[in-house]
Amino acid sequence: MPDDLLRYRSEFPILEKTTYLISNSLGAMPRGVYDSLREYADLWTTRGVRAWEEKWWMLAAEVGDAIGVLMNAPPGSVSTHQNVTLCQAIVASCFDFSGRRNKVVYDDLNFPSVMYFWEAQRSRGARVHMVKTDDGIHVPTERLLDAIDEETLLVPVSHVIFRSAYLQDANAIIEKAHRVGALVVLDTFQSLGTVPVDVQALGAHFATGGVLKWLCGGPGVGYLYVRPDLGTKLEPKLTGWMAHQEPFAFETGPTRYTSPPYRFMNGTPHVPALYATQPGLKIIHEVGVERIREKSKRQTARLIAMADARGWRVNTPRDPERRGGTVSIDMPNSQEVCGELLKRDILVDWRPRAGVRFSPHFYNKDEELESAIAAVEHILSGMRASVASRES
Ligand SMILES: Cc1ncc(COP(=O)(O)O)c(C=O)c1O
């Protein structure tokens, strides 16, 4: 069957020169980014400081809305920031950890940067409870649900686990949190753009993520969704003049919070990154996450089948409904194999306790998966031959 999504390949120059299987880390750059950044420079050159009122001040909210559409977030509920760690810090700054409800529950497959942040909140009174995995691929949902209790304040968990691509049962986690009065911070970095996300259907309290992976939006833009009823009440202490009702009044004294999404912002925004991010978002909107997901399930299944046929260990769920867009394969000498693949312009990465991560996106051909796996076989047979010659 012809693959209709391959017509987007011409939008991504790097696909001409490499086998690009690393969208779990950095999505390919759309060629439209050149024009977008030129537009930014032209506006700065021609309009100077007037660019703020004509475009730049509003851009953080505009880009937030464009990201929001992808997760069915209502307009005005998504603010943009530099990264996920900062987004979660803004959430944390809305709460006080000195009371009885001060428990923060997550699992040890959470993204480390986020865990470093939450661990550091112990000094503010947070009681961090980390639920452990047995197999390095997933944490049993029941185990996580059992840890979420009446003393739990926040549950910052990944929707899709970065190491294994395990798709957590966000419904069950949010439902349990809701029952006991806890709030979930769903990190959709590894899901949005490759797995359908609907924050309203989920009833998510908060969602965070970034655009540089599956949304092909480049580094420098993280997003924070706050459920609208919470958004009008919460008062982030990590704040600044963008969150003020009248930033240009330059008042002294305590802030007067404005409405979301600016309520959750702080200082001067990351304008160039907000420009660079737009062409990728436009393409993802046009392609549609449903079509991306359909292709992703098929291509990840193909990768798993090829690894199985060669007897390599797969550290990714086999059930397509519980799997995101990556397949982690721990073949022998996987770290060295990864280095060799990179030398051959087959772009993948390696993570401890995961192996080599292969992440096809809508722009990848099936033949690229086959040639990447054939290259691994070739590298391994070269390694075996050199060991044999040393031993003889
Ligand atoms: C699930 C997840 N969360 C967060 C991050 C990165 O966090 P930050 O944007 O703070 O660098 C990653 C990056 O690889 C990730 O996979």
mmCIF file of C-alpha atoms and ligand atoms in Angstrom:
data_model
loop_
_atom_site.group_PDB
_atom_site.id
_atom_site.type_symbol
_atom_site.label_atom_id
_atom_site.label_comp_id
_atom_site.label_asym_id
_atom_site.label_seq_id
_atom_site.Cartn_x
_atom_site.Cartn_y
_atom_site.Cartn_z
ATOM 1 C CA MET A 1 0.000 0.000 0.000
ATOM 2 C CA PRO A 2 1.459 3.433 -0.877
ATOM 3 C CA ASP A 3 2.414 5.461 2.170
ATOM 4 C CA ASP A 4 0.749 8.850 1.728
ATOM 5 C CA LEU A 5 2.720 10.420 4.588
ATOM 6 C CA LEU A 6 5.988 10.062 2.704
ATOM 7 C CA ARG A 7 5.072 13.118 0.651
ATOM 8 C CA TYR A 8 6.118 15.214 3.664
ATOM 9 C CA ARG A 9 9.702 13.980 3.395
ATOM 10 C CA SER A 10 10.658 16.858 1.105
ATOM 11 C CA GLU A 11 9.863 19.266 3.960
ATOM 12 C CA PHE A 12 12.733 17.839 6.042
ATOM 13 C CA PRO A 13 16.162 18.345 4.429
ATOM 14 C CA ILE A 14 18.063 16.029 6.789
ATOM 15 C CA LEU A 15 16.111 13.015 5.466
ATOM 16 C CA GLU A 16 18.028 13.283 2.174
ATOM 17 C CA LYS A 17 21.353 12.637 3.879
ATOM 18 C CA THR A 18 20.644 10.439 6.903
ATOM 19 C CA THR A 19 18.445 7.642 8.159
ATOM 20 C CA TYR A 20 16.640 9.714 10.747
ATOM 21 C CA LEU A 21 15.258 7.440 13.467
ATOM 22 C CA ILE A 22 15.704 9.715 16.465
ATOM 23 C CA SER A 23 12.499 11.738 16.751
ATOM 24 C CA ASN A 24 12.252 10.606 20.401
ATOM 25 C CA SER A 25 15.191 12.951 21.014
ATOM 26 C CA LEU A 26 15.107 15.685 18.374
ATOM 27 C CA GLY A 27 12.574 15.697 15.550
ATOM 28 C CA ALA A 28 13.886 16.553 12.067
ATOM 29 C CA MET A 29 13.937 20.265 11.240
ATOM 30 C CA PRO A 30 11.282 21.399 8.744
ATOM 31 C CA ARG A 31 12.743 23.552 5.964
ATOM 32 C CA GLY A 32 10.152 26.226 6.855
ATOM 33 C CA VAL A 33 12.236 27.099 9.947
ATOM 34 C CA TYR A 34 14.590 29.128 7.729
ATOM 35 C CA ASP A 35 11.698 31.395 6.671
ATOM 36 C CA SER A 36 10.300 31.554 10.155
ATOM 37 C CA LEU A 37 13.586 32.722 11.655
ATOM 38 C CA ARG A 38 14.054 35.163 8.779
ATOM 39 C CA GLU A 39 10.613 36.597 9.598
ATOM 40 C CA TYR A 40 11.759 37.052 13.209
ATOM 41 C CA ALA A 41 14.953 38.808 12.128
ATOM 42 C CA ASP A 42 13.088 40.975 9.583
ATOM 43 C CA LEU A 43 10.591 42.119 12.199
ATOM 44 C CA TRP A 44 13.361 42.939 14.648
ATOM 45 C CA THR A 45 15.291 44.795 11.927
ATOM 46 C CA THR A 46 12.382 46.806 10.572
ATOM 47 C CA ARG A 47 10.131 47.345 13.590
ATOM 48 C CA GLY A 48 12.672 47.283 16.423
ATOM 49 C CA VAL A 49 11.114 47.612 19.857
ATOM 50 C CA ARG A 50 7.619 47.946 18.333
ATOM 51 C CA ALA A 51 7.831 44.199 17.571
ATOM 52 C CA TRP A 52 6.817 43.545 21.191
ATOM 53 C CA GLU A 53 3.393 45.083 20.922
ATOM 54 C CA GLU A 54 2.847 44.072 17.308
ATOM 55 C CA LYS A 55 3.748 40.389 17.692
ATOM 56 C CA TRP A 56 6.180 39.144 20.297
ATOM 57 C CA TRP A 57 4.249 39.698 23.545
ATOM 58 C CA MET A 58 1.298 37.678 22.205
ATOM 59 C CA LEU A 59 3.391 34.944 20.615
ATOM 60 C CA ALA A 60 3.880 32.828 23.750
ATOM 61 C CA ALA A 61 0.098 32.498 24.083
ATOM 62 C CA GLU A 62 -0.454 31.971 20.348
ATOM 63 C CA VAL A 63 2.036 29.108 20.240
ATOM 64 C CA GLY A 64 0.482 27.731 23.447
ATOM 65 C CA ASP A 65 -2.902 27.624 21.689
ATOM 66 C CA ALA A 66 -1.410 25.905 18.622
ATOM 67 C CA ILE A 67 0.078 23.219 20.902
ATOM 68 C CA GLY A 68 -3.175 23.087 22.870
ATOM 69 C CA VAL A 69 -5.203 22.113 19.778
ATOM 70 C CA LEU A 70 -3.129 18.932 19.533
ATOM 71 C CA MET A 71 -4.214 17.827 23.017
ATOM 72 C CA ASN A 72 -7.747 19.242 22.927
ATOM 73 C CA ALA A 73 -6.903 21.926 25.470
ATOM 74 C CA PRO A 74 -9.275 24.910 25.488
ATOM 75 C CA PRO A 75 -7.828 28.164 24.074
ATOM 76 C CA GLY A 76 -5.905 30.101 26.707
ATOM 77 C CA SER A 77 -5.069 27.098 28.886
ATOM 78 C CA VAL A 78 -1.510 26.436 27.637
ATOM 79 C CA SER A 79 1.458 28.653 28.469
ATOM 80 C CA THR A 80 4.921 28.225 26.957
ATOM 81 C CA HIS A 81 8.265 28.094 28.755
ATOM 82 C CA GLN A 82 11.823 27.044 28.093
ATOM 83 C CA ASN A 83 11.555 23.383 29.141
ATOM 84 C CA VAL A 84 9.583 20.774 31.063
ATOM 85 C CA THR A 85 11.589 21.076 34.266
ATOM 86 C CA LEU A 86 10.667 24.744 34.452
ATOM 87 C CA CYS A 87 7.002 23.956 33.682
ATOM 88 C CA GLN A 88 6.905 21.506 36.598
ATOM 89 C CA ALA A 89 8.671 24.032 38.833
ATOM 90 C CA ILE A 90 5.902 26.525 38.050
ATOM 91 C CA VAL A 91 3.314 23.916 39.087
ATOM 92 C CA ALA A 92 5.235 23.146 42.296
ATOM 93 C CA SER A 93 5.421 26.840 43.103
ATOM 94 C CA CYS A 94 1.620 26.972 43.308
ATOM 95 C CA PHE A 95 1.629 24.688 46.372
ATOM 96 C CA ASP A 96 2.697 24.643 49.973
ATOM 97 C CA PHE A 97 4.307 21.452 51.254
ATOM 98 C CA SER A 98 4.103 22.252 54.965
ATOM 99 C CA GLY A 99 0.721 20.580 55.582
ATOM 100 C CA ARG A 100 -0.305 16.933 55.907
ATOM 101 C CA ARG A 101 -1.037 16.669 52.183
ATOM 102 C CA ASN A 102 2.549 17.005 51.031
ATOM 103 C CA LYS A 103 3.274 13.702 49.301
ATOM 104 C CA VAL A 104 4.605 13.708 45.724
ATOM 105 C CA VAL A 105 4.163 10.341 44.001
ATOM 106 C CA TYR A 106 5.889 9.169 40.836
ATOM 107 C CA ASP A 107 7.734 6.168 39.473
ATOM 108 C CA ASP A 108 11.435 5.590 38.902
ATOM 109 C CA LEU A 109 10.913 5.570 35.115
ATOM 110 C CA ASN A 110 10.110 9.267 35.222
ATOM 111 C CA PHE A 111 12.485 11.528 33.281
ATOM 112 C CA PRO A 112 15.525 12.182 35.530
ATOM 113 C CA SER A 113 15.554 15.989 35.150
ATOM 114 C CA VAL A 114 12.039 16.090 36.554
ATOM 115 C CA MET A 115 12.985 13.730 39.404
ATOM 116 C CA TYR A 116 16.002 15.895 40.309
ATOM 117 C CA PHE A 117 13.635 18.832 40.572
ATOM 118 C CA TRP A 118 11.085 17.011 42.774
ATOM 119 C CA GLU A 119 13.797 15.481 44.983
ATOM 120 C CA ALA A 120 15.064 19.016 45.611
ATOM 121 C CA GLN A 121 11.592 19.975 46.887
ATOM 122 C CA ARG A 122 12.176 17.812 49.972
ATOM 123 C CA SER A 123 13.855 20.885 51.470
ATOM 124 C CA ARG A 124 10.503 22.678 51.060
ATOM 125 C CA GLY A 125 8.685 19.872 52.899
ATOM 126 C CA ALA A 126 7.709 17.628 49.979
ATOM 127 C CA ARG A 127 7.611 13.917 50.839
ATOM 128 C CA VAL A 128 8.725 12.217 47.638
ATOM 129 C CA HIS A 129 7.443 8.662 47.202
ATOM 130 C CA MET A 130 9.047 6.864 44.265
ATOM 131 C CA VAL A 131 7.373 3.670 43.065
ATOM 132 C CA LYS A 132 9.846 1.162 41.628
ATOM 133 C CA THR A 133 9.820 -0.805 38.394
ATOM 134 C CA ASP A 134 10.717 -4.525 38.351
ATOM 135 C CA ASP A 135 11.549 -4.901 34.679
ATOM 136 C CA GLY A 136 12.791 -1.441 33.655
ATOM 137 C CA ILE A 137 10.004 -1.264 31.079
ATOM 138 C CA HIS A 138 6.954 -0.388 33.127
ATOM 139 C CA VAL A 139 5.645 0.109 36.625
ATOM 140 C CA PRO A 140 2.493 -1.901 37.393
ATOM 141 C CA THR A 141 -0.361 0.625 37.378
ATOM 142 C CA GLU A 142 -1.852 -0.896 40.552
ATOM 143 C CA ARG A 143 1.403 -0.240 42.411
ATOM 144 C CA LEU A 144 1.315 3.406 41.386
ATOM 145 C CA LEU A 145 -2.385 3.719 42.233
ATOM 146 C CA ASP A 146 -1.819 2.214 45.694
ATOM 147 C CA ALA A 147 0.779 4.877 46.437
ATOM 148 C CA ILE A 148 -1.624 7.716 45.605
ATOM 149 C CA ASP A 149 -3.471 8.377 48.873
ATOM 150 C CA GLU A 150 -5.251 11.061 50.904
ATOM 151 C CA GLU A 151 -1.889 12.660 51.768
ATOM 152 C CA THR A 152 -0.829 12.934 48.127
ATOM 153 C CA LEU A 153 -0.643 16.435 46.731
ATOM 154 C CA LEU A 154 0.889 15.904 43.299
ATOM 155 C CA VAL A 155 1.533 13.019 40.903
ATOM 156 C CA PRO A 156 4.079 14.096 38.268
ATOM 157 C CA VAL A 157 4.346 11.125 35.873
ATOM 158 C CA SER A 158 5.315 10.532 32.244
ATOM 159 C CA HIS A 159 2.532 9.584 29.853
ATOM 160 C CA VAL A 160 5.024 7.612 27.726
ATOM 161 C CA ILE A 161 8.211 6.416 29.462
ATOM 162 C CA PHE A 162 11.333 7.766 27.730
ATOM 163 C CA ARG A 163 13.374 4.577 28.241
ATOM 164 C CA SER A 164 10.913 1.941 27.083
ATOM 165 C CA ALA A 165 8.067 3.835 25.349
ATOM 166 C CA TYR A 166 5.603 2.228 27.796
ATOM 167 C CA LEU A 167 2.304 4.107 27.574
ATOM 168 C CA GLN A 168 1.015 4.560 31.113
ATOM 169 C CA ASP A 169 -2.664 4.263 31.933
ATOM 170 C CA ALA A 170 -3.204 8.005 32.403
ATOM 171 C CA ASN A 171 -6.962 7.469 32.787
ATOM 172 C CA ALA A 172 -6.554 5.188 35.781
ATOM 173 C CA ILE A 173 -3.912 7.419 37.403
ATOM 174 C CA ILE A 174 -5.978 10.591 37.015
ATOM 175 C CA GLU A 175 -9.131 8.822 38.183
ATOM 176 C CA LYS A 176 -7.429 7.595 41.390
ATOM 177 C CA ALA A 177 -5.862 11.007 42.027
ATOM 178 C CA HIS A 178 -9.236 12.637 41.538
ATOM 179 C CA ARG A 179 -10.846 10.258 44.065
ATOM 180 C CA VAL A 180 -8.376 11.123 46.829
ATOM 181 C CA GLY A 181 -7.982 14.825 46.024
ATOM 182 C CA ALA A 182 -4.494 14.676 44.461
ATOM 183 C CA LEU A 183 -3.488 16.427 41.244
ATOM 184 C CA VAL A 184 -1.713 14.807 38.285
ATOM 185 C CA VAL A 185 1.025 16.523 36.290
ATOM 186 C CA LEU A 186 1.075 14.444 33.108
ATOM 187 C CA ASP A 187 4.344 14.783 31.178
ATOM 188 C CA THR A 188 3.305 14.289 27.564
ATOM 189 C CA PHE A 189 6.751 14.993 26.106
ATOM 190 C CA GLN A 190 7.046 11.473 24.652
ATOM 191 C CA SER A 191 3.376 11.164 23.693
ATOM 192 C CA LEU A 192 2.112 14.426 22.138
ATOM 193 C CA GLY A 193 2.621 14.262 18.375
ATOM 194 C CA THR A 194 2.814 10.475 18.179
ATOM 195 C CA VAL A 195 0.068 9.231 20.533
ATOM 196 C CA PRO A 196 -3.361 10.909 20.738
ATOM 197 C CA VAL A 197 -3.705 13.021 23.895
ATOM 198 C CA ASP A 198 -6.969 14.585 25.038
ATOM 199 C CA VAL A 199 -6.485 16.489 28.281
ATOM 200 C CA GLN A 200 -10.205 17.236 28.611
ATOM 201 C CA ALA A 201 -11.293 13.621 28.155
ATOM 202 C CA LEU A 202 -8.605 12.555 30.628
ATOM 203 C CA GLY A 203 -9.561 15.272 33.103
ATOM 204 C CA ALA A 204 -5.824 15.994 33.490
ATOM 205 C CA HIS A 205 -5.051 18.663 36.050
ATOM 206 C CA PHE A 206 -1.779 19.701 34.431
ATOM 207 C CA ALA A 207 0.143 18.568 31.356
ATOM 208 C CA THR A 208 3.705 19.431 30.444
ATOM 209 C CA GLY A 209 5.956 18.644 27.505
ATOM 210 C CA GLY A 210 8.161 20.126 24.836
ATOM 211 C CA VAL A 211 8.085 20.515 21.087
ATOM 212 C CA LEU A 212 11.563 19.369 20.108
ATOM 213 C CA LYS A 213 10.856 15.653 19.725
ATOM 214 C CA TRP A 214 7.682 14.406 18.046
ATOM 215 C CA LEU A 215 6.441 17.921 17.207
ATOM 216 C CA CYS A 216 9.564 18.822 15.176
ATOM 217 C CA GLY A 217 9.620 22.225 16.872
ATOM 218 C CA GLY A 218 13.261 22.559 17.948
ATOM 219 C CA PRO A 219 14.719 23.267 21.393
ATOM 220 C CA GLY A 220 13.558 26.061 23.679
ATOM 221 C CA VAL A 221 9.782 25.608 23.884
ATOM 222 C CA GLY A 222 8.120 23.671 26.692
ATOM 223 C CA TYR A 223 4.392 23.863 27.360
ATOM 224 C CA LEU A 224 2.223 23.840 30.456
ATOM 225 C CA TYR A 225 -1.489 23.053 30.362
ATOM 226 C CA VAL A 226 -3.454 23.975 33.472
ATOM 227 C CA ARG A 227 -7.063 22.810 33.735
ATOM 228 C CA PRO A 228 -9.107 26.018 33.373
ATOM 229 C CA ASP A 229 -10.871 25.811 36.764
ATOM 230 C CA LEU A 230 -7.477 25.503 38.492
ATOM 231 C CA GLY A 231 -5.906 28.071 36.195
ATOM 232 C CA THR A 232 -8.056 30.894 37.500
ATOM 233 C CA LYS A 233 -7.358 30.012 41.159
ATOM 234 C CA LEU A 234 -3.725 28.953 41.447
ATOM 235 C CA GLU A 235 -1.044 31.498 42.259
ATOM 236 C CA PRO A 236 2.415 30.448 41.062
ATOM 237 C CA LYS A 237 5.201 31.796 43.251
ATOM 238 C CA LEU A 238 7.625 31.337 40.381
ATOM 239 C CA THR A 239 6.211 34.398 38.700
ATOM 240 C CA GLY A 240 7.111 37.668 37.010
ATOM 241 C CA TRP A 241 5.781 40.652 35.144
ATOM 242 C CA MET A 242 4.137 38.652 32.323
ATOM 243 C CA ALA A 243 1.776 37.231 34.959
ATOM 244 C CA HIS A 244 0.762 40.666 36.232
ATOM 245 C CA GLN A 245 -2.599 42.214 35.366
ATOM 246 C CA GLU A 246 -0.842 45.385 34.267
ATOM 247 C CA PRO A 247 2.763 44.595 33.491
ATOM 248 C CA PHE A 248 3.390 48.015 32.020
ATOM 249 C CA ALA A 249 2.167 49.813 35.125
ATOM 250 C CA PHE A 250 5.450 48.719 36.744
ATOM 251 C CA GLU A 251 3.801 48.673 40.160
ATOM 252 C CA THR A 252 5.787 47.884 43.269
ATOM 253 C CA GLY A 253 4.656 45.429 45.969
ATOM 254 C CA PRO A 254 2.926 42.067 45.544
ATOM 255 C CA THR A 255 1.736 40.950 42.145
ATOM 256 C CA ARG A 256 -1.853 41.059 40.940
ATOM 257 C CA TYR A 257 -2.246 37.889 38.894
ATOM 258 C CA THR A 258 -3.745 38.086 35.439
ATOM 259 C CA SER A 259 -5.682 35.231 33.750
ATOM 260 C CA PRO A 260 -4.176 32.154 32.111
ATOM 261 C CA PRO A 261 -2.123 31.529 30.094
ATOM 262 C CA TYR A 262 -0.060 34.635 31.074
ATOM 263 C CA ARG A 263 -0.787 33.935 34.745
ATOM 264 C CA PHE A 264 1.655 31.015 34.549
ATOM 265 C CA MET A 265 4.398 32.886 32.708
ATOM 266 C CA ASN A 266 7.103 34.966 34.337
ATOM 267 C CA GLY A 267 9.858 36.995 32.618
ATOM 268 C CA THR A 268 10.690 37.923 29.025
ATOM 269 C CA PRO A 269 9.748 35.050 26.670
ATOM 270 C CA HIS A 270 12.019 32.968 24.413
ATOM 271 C CA VAL A 271 10.941 34.673 21.193
ATOM 272 C CA PRO A 272 13.315 33.090 18.591
ATOM 273 C CA ALA A 273 12.398 29.579 19.756
ATOM 274 C CA LEU A 274 8.702 30.461 19.473
ATOM 275 C CA TYR A 275 9.286 31.355 15.827
ATOM 276 C CA ALA A 276 11.319 28.216 15.083
ATOM 277 C CA THR A 277 8.628 26.001 16.535
ATOM 278 C CA GLN A 278 5.766 27.025 14.270
ATOM 279 C CA PRO A 279 6.530 25.194 10.975
ATOM 280 C CA GLY A 280 6.753 21.840 12.792
ATOM 281 C CA LEU A 281 3.469 22.407 14.597
ATOM 282 C CA LYS A 282 1.806 23.357 11.307
ATOM 283 C CA ILE A 283 2.944 20.118 9.650
ATOM 284 C CA ILE A 284 1.860 17.964 12.617
ATOM 285 C CA HIS A 285 -1.573 19.631 12.548
ATOM 286 C CA GLU A 286 -1.821 18.966 8.838
ATOM 287 C CA VAL A 287 -0.683 15.334 9.010
ATOM 288 C CA GLY A 288 -2.860 14.636 12.065
ATOM 289 C CA VAL A 289 -1.869 12.591 15.108
ATOM 290 C CA GLU A 290 -4.321 9.778 14.274
ATOM 291 C CA ARG A 291 -2.489 9.044 11.011
ATOM 292 C CA ILE A 292 0.893 9.354 12.722
ATOM 293 C CA ARG A 293 -0.203 6.895 15.401
ATOM 294 C CA GLU A 294 -1.487 4.365 12.888
ATOM 295 C CA LYS A 295 1.800 4.378 11.000
ATOM 296 C CA SER A 296 3.833 4.364 14.216
ATOM 297 C CA LYS A 297 2.080 1.236 15.506
ATOM 298 C CA ARG A 298 2.806 -0.522 12.236
ATOM 299 C CA GLN A 299 6.468 0.530 12.010
ATOM 300 C CA THR A 300 7.264 -0.162 15.669
ATOM 301 C CA ALA A 301 5.687 -3.631 15.291
ATOM 302 C CA ARG A 302 7.940 -4.204 12.289
ATOM 303 C CA LEU A 303 11.036 -3.218 14.290
ATOM 304 C CA ILE A 304 10.048 -5.547 17.133
ATOM 305 C CA ALA A 305 9.506 -8.420 14.694
ATOM 306 C CA MET A 306 12.929 -7.821 13.121
ATOM 307 C CA ALA A 307 14.622 -7.745 16.551
ATOM 308 C CA ASP A 308 12.789 -10.912 17.639
ATOM 309 C CA ALA A 309 13.831 -12.721 14.484
ATOM 310 C CA ARG A 310 17.467 -12.033 15.403
ATOM 311 C CA GLY A 311 17.077 -12.939 19.071
ATOM 312 C CA TRP A 312 17.761 -9.415 20.363
ATOM 313 C CA ARG A 313 16.193 -8.233 23.605
ATOM 314 C CA VAL A 314 13.318 -5.767 23.153
ATOM 315 C CA ASN A 315 12.769 -3.354 26.065
ATOM 316 C CA THR A 316 9.492 -1.952 24.779
ATOM 317 C CA PRO A 317 5.937 -3.259 25.296
ATOM 318 C CA ARG A 318 4.704 -5.660 22.632
ATOM 319 C CA ASP A 319 1.089 -4.569 23.034
ATOM 320 C CA PRO A 320 0.672 -1.697 20.532
ATOM 321 C CA GLU A 321 -1.954 -0.089 22.776
ATOM 322 C CA ARG A 322 0.630 0.242 25.563
ATOM 323 C CA ARG A 323 3.463 1.373 23.318
ATOM 324 C CA GLY A 324 4.567 4.869 22.224
ATOM 325 C CA GLY A 325 6.681 5.662 19.164
ATOM 326 C CA THR A 326 10.036 4.149 20.156
ATOM 327 C CA VAL A 327 11.466 0.636 20.150
ATOM 328 C CA SER A 328 14.403 0.089 22.531
ATOM 329 C CA ILE A 329 16.524 -2.848 21.419
ATOM 330 C CA ASP A 330 19.312 -4.192 23.602
ATOM 331 C CA MET A 331 21.342 -6.241 21.128
ATOM 332 C CA PRO A 332 24.833 -7.464 22.208
ATOM 333 C CA ASN A 333 27.291 -4.550 22.687
ATOM 334 C CA SER A 334 24.413 -2.149 22.129
ATOM 335 C CA GLN A 335 26.309 0.991 23.163
ATOM 336 C CA GLU A 336 29.138 0.310 20.689
ATOM 337 C CA VAL A 337 26.607 -0.642 18.023
ATOM 338 C CA CYS A 338 24.919 2.729 18.512
ATOM 339 C CA GLY A 339 28.241 4.521 17.971
ATOM 340 C CA GLU A 340 28.807 2.560 14.764
ATOM 341 C CA LEU A 341 25.310 3.350 13.473
ATOM 342 C CA LEU A 342 25.957 7.057 14.015
ATOM 343 C CA LYS A 343 29.166 6.800 11.972
ATOM 344 C CA ARG A 344 27.023 5.441 9.125
ATOM 345 C CA ASP A 345 24.568 8.388 9.380
ATOM 346 C CA ILE A 346 21.899 6.177 10.896
ATOM 347 C CA LEU A 347 20.741 8.483 13.665
ATOM 348 C CA VAL A 348 19.566 6.710 16.828
ATOM 349 C CA ASP A 349 20.597 6.930 20.478
ATOM 350 C CA TRP A 350 21.489 4.642 23.362
ATOM 351 C CA ARG A 351 20.274 4.787 26.940
ATOM 352 C CA PRO A 352 21.363 2.695 29.933
ATOM 353 C CA ARG A 353 18.916 -0.125 30.750
ATOM 354 C CA ALA A 354 17.150 0.505 27.421
ATOM 355 C CA GLY A 355 19.574 -0.179 24.576
ATOM 356 C CA VAL A 356 19.453 1.471 21.159
ATOM 357 C CA ARG A 357 16.293 3.544 20.715
ATOM 358 C CA PHE A 358 14.787 3.451 17.209
ATOM 359 C CA SER A 359 12.041 6.020 16.708
ATOM 360 C CA PRO A 360 10.388 6.136 13.297
ATOM 361 C CA HIS A 361 8.116 9.119 12.652
ATOM 362 C CA PHE A 362 5.585 9.854 9.892
ATOM 363 C CA TYR A 363 8.415 10.780 7.508
ATOM 364 C CA ASN A 364 10.301 7.469 7.697
ATOM 365 C CA LYS A 365 10.187 4.798 5.001
ATOM 366 C CA ASP A 366 9.850 1.113 5.875
ATOM 367 C CA GLU A 367 13.059 0.528 3.892
ATOM 368 C CA GLU A 368 14.909 2.747 6.378
ATOM 369 C CA LEU A 369 13.937 0.425 9.227
ATOM 370 C CA GLU A 370 15.147 -2.543 7.245
ATOM 371 C CA SER A 371 18.443 -0.913 6.310
ATOM 372 C CA ALA A 372 19.067 0.188 9.922
ATOM 373 C CA ILE A 373 18.517 -3.357 11.211
ATOM 374 C CA ALA A 374 20.676 -4.761 8.386
ATOM 375 C CA ALA A 375 23.406 -2.301 9.429
ATOM 376 C CA VAL A 376 23.198 -3.572 13.037
ATOM 377 C CA GLU A 377 23.604 -7.143 11.780
ATOM 378 C CA HIS A 378 26.584 -6.109 9.693
ATOM 379 C CA ILE A 379 28.207 -4.274 12.646
ATOM 380 C CA LEU A 380 27.674 -7.273 14.955
ATOM 381 C CA SER A 381 29.124 -9.728 12.472
ATOM 382 C CA GLY A 382 32.149 -7.396 12.052
ATOM 383 C CA MET A 383 32.583 -7.372 15.843
ATOM 384 C CA ARG A 384 32.338 -11.169 16.012
ATOM 385 C CA ALA A 385 34.887 -11.520 13.200
ATOM 386 C CA SER A 386 37.383 -9.201 14.928
ATOM 387 C CA VAL A 387 37.022 -11.110 18.249
ATOM 388 C CA ALA A 388 37.556 -14.401 16.383
ATOM 389 C CA SER A 389 40.682 -13.081 14.631
ATOM 390 C CA ARG A 390 42.137 -11.835 17.936
ATOM 391 C CA GLU A 391 41.524 -15.256 19.512
ATOM 392 C CA SER A 392 43.049 -17.243 16.662
HETATM 393 C C1 LIG B 1 9.439 12.366 29.260
HETATM 394 C C2 LIG B 1 10.431 13.495 29.218
HETATM 395 N N1 LIG B 1 10.281 14.542 30.055
HETATM 396 C C3 LIG B 1 11.140 15.581 30.061
HETATM 397 C C4 LIG B 1 12.228 15.604 29.204
HETATM 398 C C5 LIG B 1 13.176 16.768 29.184
HETATM 399 O O1 LIG B 1 12.949 17.727 30.138
HETATM 400 P P1 LIG B 1 13.432 19.210 29.909
HETATM 401 O O2 LIG B 1 12.526 19.824 28.883
HETATM 402 O O3 LIG B 1 13.289 19.854 31.230
HETATM 403 O O4 LIG B 1 14.838 19.181 29.439
HETATM 404 C C6 LIG B 1 12.419 14.547 28.324
HETATM 405 C C7 LIG B 1 13.575 14.618 27.392
HETATM 406 O O5 LIG B 1 14.150 13.798 26.842
HETATM 407 C C8 LIG B 1 11.510 13.462 28.337
HETATM 408 O O6 LIG B 1 11.673 12.410 27.514
#
